[in-house]
Amino acid sequence: MEKDKCAPGKGKIGKYRLLAELGKGATARVFQVEQPEGKEVFALKYGSCKARLRAEAAILKQLRHPCFPRWIDEGEDRGGAYLVMEYIPGLSLQRLMEQYPMGMPEQAGGGIALDVAAGLAYLHACEPSCIYRDLKASNVLITPRGRARLVDLGAALRLDGSSQGDRAGTYGYGAPEQFWEGAELTPSCDVYGFGKLLAYLLTGQDPGKPPYDTLEYCGRHSGIGREFRHLLDRCLQPDPQLRYPNASFLMPVLERLLAGKNCFQSRFPVKKGNRTSCRYIKCIWKSEYERIF
């Protein structure tokens, strides 16, 4: 049996004592830890890809928003690197959705979506702008007070022109251009992922499982009102030019919908005409699991 490449030492990473394993991904593991002489617990992410952990730590260190965990510490050992963050108690949205197989009520789902949109808007407004790139239910934690928090910024990217060729994301959630070499990455990638997450909240249909045509099954779902359908349609456009350009446009729309407004008004004009290029047709095909359009 092959040895786990990101396995830490026995019971300890750096000066932090392991308490429990919180999660495990392809390249990293997350633990609940504490300092030997301290009472406060933290979340520690440990992986063998040191460059990726350093990049994630550099982004997290600059964030000052309640939607994201606070940076605490970082370091390396012979086996890999680690990132220590604020520990956020709660339940993953993926687990919570098991209780809503037909979707949440619009007020509940919209409230979670508003918290997520606020976090994305903050990322997009950074200098330089950042994109999250891996928005999905398993990366959203719901705290005991019912607030949504975004964790795992391992795929986050600064849009400073240095890493445009790097592809990342989760199939079923990620925007088409995220899986096509050479396509420009913009904050509208996260708008697409937000649309997928909102569709999951309102329908209970996991975007990572078939059927993959999210807009089609949203159109058949009786629990989604007309205004939310308009919002989903705008977010899930395959051509990024037809989506909202960043998450700051999502917040006033959601606030109006949650306040009970019956009108849907967009402040970002739709570009008319068929603007979907051959490149994006290929993107759609590739990102939607070989579905023929």
GROMACS .gro file of N, CA and C in nm, residues 3 13 30 44 50 83 96 141 161 163 199 232 245 279 281 284:
model
   48
    3LYS      N    1   0.231   0.481   0.070
    3LYS     CA    2   0.226   0.567   0.188
    3LYS      C    3   0.162   0.700   0.154
   13ILE      N    4   0.217   1.851   1.432
   13ILE     CA    5   0.270   1.918   1.314
   13ILE      C    6   0.329   2.050   1.362
   30VAL      N    7  -0.693   1.836   0.647
   30VAL     CA    8  -0.724   1.944   0.741
   30VAL      C    9  -0.750   1.882   0.878
   44LEU      N   10  -0.581   2.336   1.083
   44LEU     CA   11  -0.450   2.329   1.019
   44LEU      C   12  -0.460   2.248   0.891
   50LYS      N   13   0.411   2.228  -0.140
   50LYS     CA   14   0.445   2.346  -0.061
   50LYS      C   15   0.411   2.476  -0.132
   83LEU      N   16  -0.069   2.531   0.690
   83LEU     CA   17  -0.134   2.661   0.705
   83LEU      C   18  -0.230   2.651   0.823
   96LEU      N   19  -2.565   1.965   0.508
   96LEU     CA   20  -2.693   2.026   0.540
   96LEU      C   21  -2.795   1.998   0.431
  141LEU      N   22  -1.929   2.644   0.492
  141LEU     CA   23  -1.966   2.600   0.626
  141LEU      C   24  -2.080   2.686   0.679
  161GLY      N   25  -0.206   3.859  -1.369
  161GLY     CA   26  -0.143   3.825  -1.496
  161GLY      C   27  -0.036   3.719  -1.487
  163SER      N   28  -0.072   3.398  -1.343
  163SER     CA   29  -0.114   3.256  -1.336
  163SER      C   30  -0.237   3.227  -1.420
  199ALA      N   31  -2.862   2.727  -0.738
  199ALA     CA   32  -2.952   2.626  -0.794
  199ALA      C   33  -2.960   2.503  -0.703
  232LEU      N   34  -3.078   3.315  -1.178
  232LEU     CA   35  -3.004   3.195  -1.218
  232LEU      C   36  -2.969   3.199  -1.366
  245PRO      N   37  -2.051   4.077  -1.424
  245PRO     CA   38  -1.905   4.077  -1.430
  245PRO      C   39  -1.837   4.039  -1.300
  279ARG      N   40  -1.495   2.899  -2.932
  279ARG     CA   41  -1.414   2.862  -2.816
  279ARG      C   42  -1.501   2.826  -2.698
  281ILE      N   43  -1.821   2.737  -2.704
  281ILE     CA   44  -1.899   2.616  -2.733
  281ILE      C   45  -1.817   2.495  -2.693
  284ILE      N   46  -1.811   2.466  -2.312
  284ILE     CA   47  -1.935   2.411  -2.258
  284ILE      C   48  -1.934   2.260  -2.270
   0.00000   0.00000   0.00000
